[in-house]
Amino acid sequence: MDSGEQVFVFEEVAKRKERDDCWLLISGKVYDVTQFLEDHPDFEDVGHSDDARNMMKKYYIGEVDSTTVPPSNKIKPQTYSVTQKDDEPGFLFKILQILVPILILGLAFGFQFLGKKEKTEA
Protein backbone atom coordinates (compact mmCIF):
# COMPACT_ATOMS: atom_id res chain seq x y z
CA MET A 1 0.00 0.00 0.00
CA ASP A 2 1.12 3.56 -0.71
CA SER A 3 1.66 5.70 2.35
CA GLY A 4 -0.92 8.20 0.98
CA GLU A 5 -3.76 5.66 0.89
CA GLN A 6 -6.47 5.84 3.49
CA VAL A 7 -6.97 2.76 5.62
CA PHE A 8 -10.37 2.26 7.25
CA VAL A 9 -11.43 -0.03 10.05
CA PHE A 10 -14.25 -2.40 9.15
CA GLU A 11 -16.69 -0.83 11.62
CA GLU A 12 -16.36 2.57 9.93
CA VAL A 13 -17.08 1.09 6.50
CA ALA A 14 -20.04 -0.90 7.89
CA LYS A 15 -21.62 2.31 9.27
CA ARG A 16 -21.73 3.90 5.81
CA LYS A 17 -24.94 2.25 4.61
CA GLU A 18 -27.35 5.14 4.18
CA ARG A 19 -28.77 6.28 0.84
CA ASP A 20 -26.84 9.55 1.00
CA ASP A 21 -23.56 7.97 2.19
CA CYS A 22 -22.90 4.38 1.13
CA TRP A 23 -19.60 2.54 0.92
CA LEU A 24 -18.90 -0.97 -0.32
CA LEU A 25 -16.07 -3.25 0.65
CA ILE A 26 -15.02 -5.32 -2.37
CA SER A 27 -11.97 -7.56 -2.12
CA GLY A 28 -10.44 -5.48 0.66
CA LYS A 29 -10.91 -2.18 -1.16
CA VAL A 30 -13.37 0.53 -0.09
CA TYR A 31 -15.56 2.30 -2.67
CA ASP A 32 -17.99 5.19 -2.23
CA VAL A 33 -20.98 3.97 -4.28
CA THR A 34 -23.57 6.44 -3.01
CA GLN A 35 -24.65 7.54 -6.48
CA PHE A 36 -25.13 3.94 -7.70
CA LEU A 37 -27.11 2.62 -4.74
CA GLU A 38 -30.49 2.57 -6.50
CA ASP A 39 -29.17 0.69 -9.53
CA HIS A 40 -26.65 -1.60 -7.87
CA PRO A 41 -27.49 -2.65 -4.30
CA ASP A 42 -25.07 -5.61 -4.51
CA PHE A 43 -22.03 -5.36 -6.76
CA GLU A 44 -20.92 -8.99 -6.83
CA ASP A 45 -24.38 -10.51 -7.44
CA VAL A 46 -25.13 -8.36 -10.49
CA GLY A 47 -22.15 -9.32 -12.65
CA HIS A 48 -20.17 -6.61 -14.37
CA SER A 49 -18.15 -6.15 -17.53
CA ASP A 50 -14.44 -5.35 -17.56
CA ASP A 51 -15.36 -1.74 -18.41
CA ALA A 52 -17.54 -1.50 -15.30
CA ARG A 53 -14.76 -2.92 -13.14
CA ASN A 54 -12.32 -0.37 -14.63
CA MET A 55 -14.82 2.42 -13.88
CA MET A 56 -14.62 1.44 -10.19
CA LYS A 57 -11.20 3.05 -9.98
CA LYS A 58 -12.63 6.56 -9.78
CA TYR A 59 -14.82 5.57 -6.79
CA TYR A 60 -11.99 3.93 -4.87
CA ILE A 61 -11.36 5.72 -1.57
CA GLY A 62 -9.02 3.38 0.30
CA GLU A 63 -8.33 -0.01 1.83
CA VAL A 64 -9.76 -1.79 4.84
CA ASP A 65 -7.54 -2.87 7.70
CA SER A 66 -7.87 -6.64 7.32
CA THR A 67 -7.25 -7.20 11.03
CA THR A 68 -10.53 -5.39 11.81
CA VAL A 69 -12.68 -7.52 9.48
CA PRO A 70 -14.71 -10.13 11.41
CA PRO A 71 -14.83 -13.73 10.16
CA SER A 72 -17.30 -14.15 7.27
CA ASN A 73 -19.74 -16.16 9.39
CA LYS A 74 -20.11 -13.11 11.70
CA ILE A 75 -21.04 -10.68 8.89
CA LYS A 76 -24.77 -10.50 8.20
CA PRO A 77 -25.43 -9.50 4.59
CA GLN A 78 -28.21 -6.99 4.04
CA THR A 79 -31.20 -8.43 2.24
CA TYR A 80 -33.66 -6.69 0.01
CA SER A 81 -37.14 -7.96 -0.73
CA VAL A 82 -39.88 -6.85 -3.06
CA THR A 83 -43.45 -7.65 -2.19
CA GLN A 84 -46.59 -7.16 -4.19
CA LYS A 85 -49.63 -5.82 -2.39
CA ASP A 86 -53.05 -7.33 -3.08
CA ASP A 87 -54.40 -3.93 -4.12
CA GLU A 88 -51.87 -3.47 -6.92
CA PRO A 89 -53.07 -3.66 -10.56
CA GLY A 90 -51.43 -7.06 -11.02
CA PHE A 91 -53.82 -8.69 -8.56
CA LEU A 92 -56.90 -7.14 -10.18
CA PHE A 93 -55.64 -8.15 -13.63
CA LYS A 94 -55.29 -11.79 -12.55
CA ILE A 95 -58.86 -11.85 -11.25
CA LEU A 96 -60.17 -10.30 -14.47
CA GLN A 97 -58.29 -12.90 -16.52
CA ILE A 98 -60.44 -15.55 -14.84
CA LEU A 99 -63.78 -13.71 -14.62
CA VAL A 100 -63.99 -12.32 -18.17
CA PRO A 101 -63.75 -15.72 -19.96
CA ILE A 102 -66.31 -17.19 -17.54
CA LEU A 103 -68.67 -14.28 -18.27
CA ILE A 104 -68.23 -14.71 -22.04
CA LEU A 105 -68.90 -18.45 -21.82
CA GLY A 106 -71.99 -17.80 -19.71
CA LEU A 107 -73.36 -15.32 -22.24
CA ALA A 108 -72.64 -17.66 -25.15
CA PHE A 109 -74.49 -20.56 -23.49
CA GLY A 110 -77.34 -18.21 -22.53
CA PHE A 111 -77.81 -16.96 -26.10
CA GLN A 112 -77.59 -20.51 -27.42
CA PHE A 113 -80.24 -21.64 -24.94
CA LEU A 114 -82.52 -18.71 -25.81
CA GLY A 115 -82.03 -19.38 -29.55
CA LYS A 116 -83.09 -23.02 -29.16
CA LYS A 117 -86.05 -22.02 -27.00
CA GLU A 118 -87.30 -19.54 -29.64
CA LYS A 119 -87.03 -22.19 -32.39
CA THR A 120 -89.08 -24.70 -30.40
CA GLU A 121 -91.79 -22.11 -29.71
CA ALA A 122 -92.11 -21.03 -33.34
PDB file of C-alpha atoms in Angstrom:
ATOM      1  CA  MET A   1       0.000   0.000   0.000  1.00  0.00           C
ATOM      2  CA  ASP A   2       1.118   3.558  -0.709  1.00  0.00           C
ATOM      3  CA  SER A   3       1.660   5.702   2.354  1.00  0.00           C
ATOM      4  CA  GLY A   4      -0.916   8.203   0.977  1.00  0.00           C
ATOM      5  CA  GLU A   5      -3.758   5.664   0.891  1.00  0.00           C
ATOM      6  CA  GLN A   6      -6.474   5.837   3.489  1.00  0.00           C
ATOM      7  CA  VAL A   7      -6.974   2.762   5.621  1.00  0.00           C
ATOM      8  CA  PHE A   8     -10.370   2.256   7.248  1.00  0.00           C
ATOM      9  CA  VAL A   9     -11.428  -0.033  10.050  1.00  0.00           C
ATOM     10  CA  PHE A  10     -14.246  -2.399   9.146  1.00  0.00           C
ATOM     11  CA  GLU A  11     -16.691  -0.830  11.619  1.00  0.00           C
ATOM     12  CA  GLU A  12     -16.361   2.570   9.932  1.00  0.00           C
ATOM     13  CA  VAL A  13     -17.083   1.088   6.502  1.00  0.00           C
ATOM     14  CA  ALA A  14     -20.038  -0.898   7.894  1.00  0.00           C
ATOM     15  CA  LYS A  15     -21.617   2.315   9.272  1.00  0.00           C
ATOM     16  CA  ARG A  16     -21.730   3.905   5.811  1.00  0.00           C
ATOM     17  CA  LYS A  17     -24.943   2.248   4.614  1.00  0.00           C
ATOM     18  CA  GLU A  18     -27.349   5.145   4.175  1.00  0.00           C
ATOM     19  CA  ARG A  19     -28.773   6.285   0.836  1.00  0.00           C
ATOM     20  CA  ASP A  20     -26.836   9.547   1.004  1.00  0.00           C
ATOM     21  CA  ASP A  21     -23.563   7.975   2.187  1.00  0.00           C
ATOM     22  CA  CYS A  22     -22.898   4.376   1.125  1.00  0.00           C
ATOM     23  CA  TRP A  23     -19.597   2.543   0.921  1.00  0.00           C
ATOM     24  CA  LEU A  24     -18.903  -0.973  -0.316  1.00  0.00           C
ATOM     25  CA  LEU A  25     -16.074  -3.252   0.649  1.00  0.00           C
ATOM     26  CA  ILE A  26     -15.022  -5.321  -2.366  1.00  0.00           C
ATOM     27  CA  SER A  27     -11.967  -7.559  -2.120  1.00  0.00           C
ATOM     28  CA  GLY A  28     -10.439  -5.478   0.663  1.00  0.00           C
ATOM     29  CA  LYS A  29     -10.914  -2.176  -1.160  1.00  0.00           C
ATOM     30  CA  VAL A  30     -13.375   0.530  -0.092  1.00  0.00           C
ATOM     31  CA  TYR A  31     -15.559   2.297  -2.671  1.00  0.00           C
ATOM     32  CA  ASP A  32     -17.991   5.185  -2.227  1.00  0.00           C
ATOM     33  CA  VAL A  33     -20.981   3.970  -4.278  1.00  0.00           C
ATOM     34  CA  THR A  34     -23.575   6.443  -3.012  1.00  0.00           C
ATOM     35  CA  GLN A  35     -24.651   7.539  -6.483  1.00  0.00           C
ATOM     36  CA  PHE A  36     -25.132   3.941  -7.698  1.00  0.00           C
ATOM     37  CA  LEU A  37     -27.110   2.623  -4.740  1.00  0.00           C
ATOM     38  CA  GLU A  38     -30.490   2.567  -6.495  1.00  0.00           C
ATOM     39  CA  ASP A  39     -29.169   0.690  -9.534  1.00  0.00           C
ATOM     40  CA  HIS A  40     -26.651  -1.602  -7.869  1.00  0.00           C
ATOM     41  CA  PRO A  41     -27.489  -2.646  -4.305  1.00  0.00           C
ATOM     42  CA  ASP A  42     -25.071  -5.610  -4.512  1.00  0.00           C
ATOM     43  CA  PHE A  43     -22.031  -5.359  -6.756  1.00  0.00           C
ATOM     44  CA  GLU A  44     -20.922  -8.987  -6.826  1.00  0.00           C
ATOM     45  CA  ASP A  45     -24.381 -10.511  -7.440  1.00  0.00           C
ATOM     46  CA  VAL A  46     -25.129  -8.358 -10.488  1.00  0.00           C
ATOM     47  CA  GLY A  47     -22.153  -9.323 -12.652  1.00  0.00           C
ATOM     48  CA  HIS A  48     -20.174  -6.609 -14.373  1.00  0.00           C
ATOM     49  CA  SER A  49     -18.146  -6.154 -17.534  1.00  0.00           C
ATOM     50  CA  ASP A  50     -14.443  -5.350 -17.556  1.00  0.00           C
ATOM     51  CA  ASP A  51     -15.358  -1.739 -18.411  1.00  0.00           C
ATOM     52  CA  ALA A  52     -17.543  -1.498 -15.296  1.00  0.00           C
ATOM     53  CA  ARG A  53     -14.763  -2.916 -13.142  1.00  0.00           C
ATOM     54  CA  ASN A  54     -12.321  -0.370 -14.633  1.00  0.00           C
ATOM     55  CA  MET A  55     -14.815   2.416 -13.881  1.00  0.00           C
ATOM     56  CA  MET A  56     -14.615   1.438 -10.192  1.00  0.00           C
ATOM     57  CA  LYS A  57     -11.197   3.053  -9.984  1.00  0.00           C
ATOM     58  CA  LYS A  58     -12.628   6.556  -9.779  1.00  0.00           C
ATOM     59  CA  TYR A  59     -14.818   5.567  -6.789  1.00  0.00           C
ATOM     60  CA  TYR A  60     -11.990   3.929  -4.870  1.00  0.00           C
ATOM     61  CA  ILE A  61     -11.363   5.717  -1.565  1.00  0.00           C
ATOM     62  CA  GLY A  62      -9.021   3.380   0.304  1.00  0.00           C
ATOM     63  CA  GLU A  63      -8.331  -0.008   1.829  1.00  0.00           C
ATOM     64  CA  VAL A  64      -9.761  -1.790   4.841  1.00  0.00           C
ATOM     65  CA  ASP A  65      -7.539  -2.871   7.702  1.00  0.00           C
ATOM     66  CA  SER A  66      -7.865  -6.643   7.324  1.00  0.00           C
ATOM     67  CA  THR A  67      -7.251  -7.200  11.029  1.00  0.00           C
ATOM     68  CA  THR A  68     -10.535  -5.393  11.811  1.00  0.00           C
ATOM     69  CA  VAL A  69     -12.680  -7.523   9.475  1.00  0.00           C
ATOM     70  CA  PRO A  70     -14.711 -10.129  11.414  1.00  0.00           C
ATOM     71  CA  PRO A  71     -14.830 -13.733  10.156  1.00  0.00           C
ATOM     72  CA  SER A  72     -17.295 -14.145   7.274  1.00  0.00           C
ATOM     73  CA  ASN A  73     -19.739 -16.162   9.388  1.00  0.00           C
ATOM     74  CA  LYS A  74     -20.111 -13.111  11.697  1.00  0.00           C
ATOM     75  CA  ILE A  75     -21.036 -10.680   8.894  1.00  0.00           C
ATOM     76  CA  LYS A  76     -24.772 -10.500   8.196  1.00  0.00           C
ATOM     77  CA  PRO A  77     -25.429  -9.500   4.589  1.00  0.00           C
ATOM     78  CA  GLN A  78     -28.208  -6.994   4.036  1.00  0.00           C
ATOM     79  CA  THR A  79     -31.197  -8.435   2.240  1.00  0.00           C
ATOM     80  CA  TYR A  80     -33.664  -6.690   0.006  1.00  0.00           C
ATOM     81  CA  SER A  81     -37.138  -7.957  -0.726  1.00  0.00           C
ATOM     82  CA  VAL A  82     -39.877  -6.847  -3.062  1.00  0.00           C
ATOM     83  CA  THR A  83     -43.449  -7.651  -2.189  1.00  0.00           C
ATOM     84  CA  GLN A  84     -46.587  -7.160  -4.191  1.00  0.00           C
ATOM     85  CA  LYS A  85     -49.631  -5.818  -2.386  1.00  0.00           C
ATOM     86  CA  ASP A  86     -53.052  -7.328  -3.078  1.00  0.00           C
ATOM     87  CA  ASP A  87     -54.402  -3.934  -4.117  1.00  0.00           C
ATOM     88  CA  GLU A  88     -51.872  -3.474  -6.915  1.00  0.00           C
ATOM     89  CA  PRO A  89     -53.071  -3.655 -10.558  1.00  0.00           C
ATOM     90  CA  GLY A  90     -51.425  -7.062 -11.023  1.00  0.00           C
ATOM     91  CA  PHE A  91     -53.817  -8.689  -8.565  1.00  0.00           C
ATOM     92  CA  LEU A  92     -56.900  -7.142 -10.183  1.00  0.00           C
ATOM     93  CA  PHE A  93     -55.637  -8.147 -13.627  1.00  0.00           C
ATOM     94  CA  LYS A  94     -55.291 -11.790 -12.546  1.00  0.00           C
ATOM     95  CA  ILE A  95     -58.858 -11.851 -11.249  1.00  0.00           C
ATOM     96  CA  LEU A  96     -60.167 -10.302 -14.475  1.00  0.00           C
ATOM     97  CA  GLN A  97     -58.286 -12.901 -16.515  1.00  0.00           C
ATOM     98  CA  ILE A  98     -60.440 -15.548 -14.844  1.00  0.00           C
ATOM     99  CA  LEU A  99     -63.781 -13.713 -14.621  1.00  0.00           C
ATOM    100  CA  VAL A 100     -63.985 -12.323 -18.174  1.00  0.00           C
ATOM    101  CA  PRO A 101     -63.754 -15.718 -19.956  1.00  0.00           C
ATOM    102  CA  ILE A 102     -66.313 -17.186 -17.540  1.00  0.00           C
ATOM    103  CA  LEU A 103     -68.667 -14.283 -18.274  1.00  0.00           C
ATOM    104  CA  ILE A 104     -68.231 -14.708 -22.041  1.00  0.00           C
ATOM    105  CA  LEU A 105     -68.900 -18.451 -21.823  1.00  0.00           C
ATOM    106  CA  GLY A 106     -71.994 -17.799 -19.711  1.00  0.00           C
ATOM    107  CA  LEU A 107     -73.358 -15.318 -22.244  1.00  0.00           C
ATOM    108  CA  ALA A 108     -72.635 -17.660 -25.150  1.00  0.00           C
ATOM    109  CA  PHE A 109     -74.493 -20.556 -23.492  1.00  0.00           C
ATOM    110  CA  GLY A 110     -77.341 -18.206 -22.529  1.00  0.00           C
ATOM    111  CA  PHE A 111     -77.814 -16.958 -26.097  1.00  0.00           C
ATOM    112  CA  GLN A 112     -77.586 -20.507 -27.418  1.00  0.00           C
ATOM    113  CA  PHE A 113     -80.244 -21.643 -24.945  1.00  0.00           C
ATOM    114  CA  LEU A 114     -82.524 -18.707 -25.814  1.00  0.00           C
ATOM    115  CA  GLY A 115     -82.030 -19.375 -29.546  1.00  0.00           C
ATOM    116  CA  LYS A 116     -83.092 -23.019 -29.163  1.00  0.00           C
ATOM    117  CA  LYS A 117     -86.045 -22.021 -27.005  1.00  0.00           C
ATOM    118  CA  GLU A 118     -87.303 -19.542 -29.639  1.00  0.00           C
ATOM    119  CA  LYS A 119     -87.028 -22.194 -32.392  1.00  0.00           C
ATOM    120  CA  THR A 120     -89.079 -24.697 -30.403  1.00  0.00           C
ATOM    121  CA  GLU A 121     -91.790 -22.107 -29.709  1.00  0.00           C
ATOM    122  CA  ALA A 122     -92.112 -21.031 -33.341  1.00  0.00           C
TER     123      ALA A 122
END
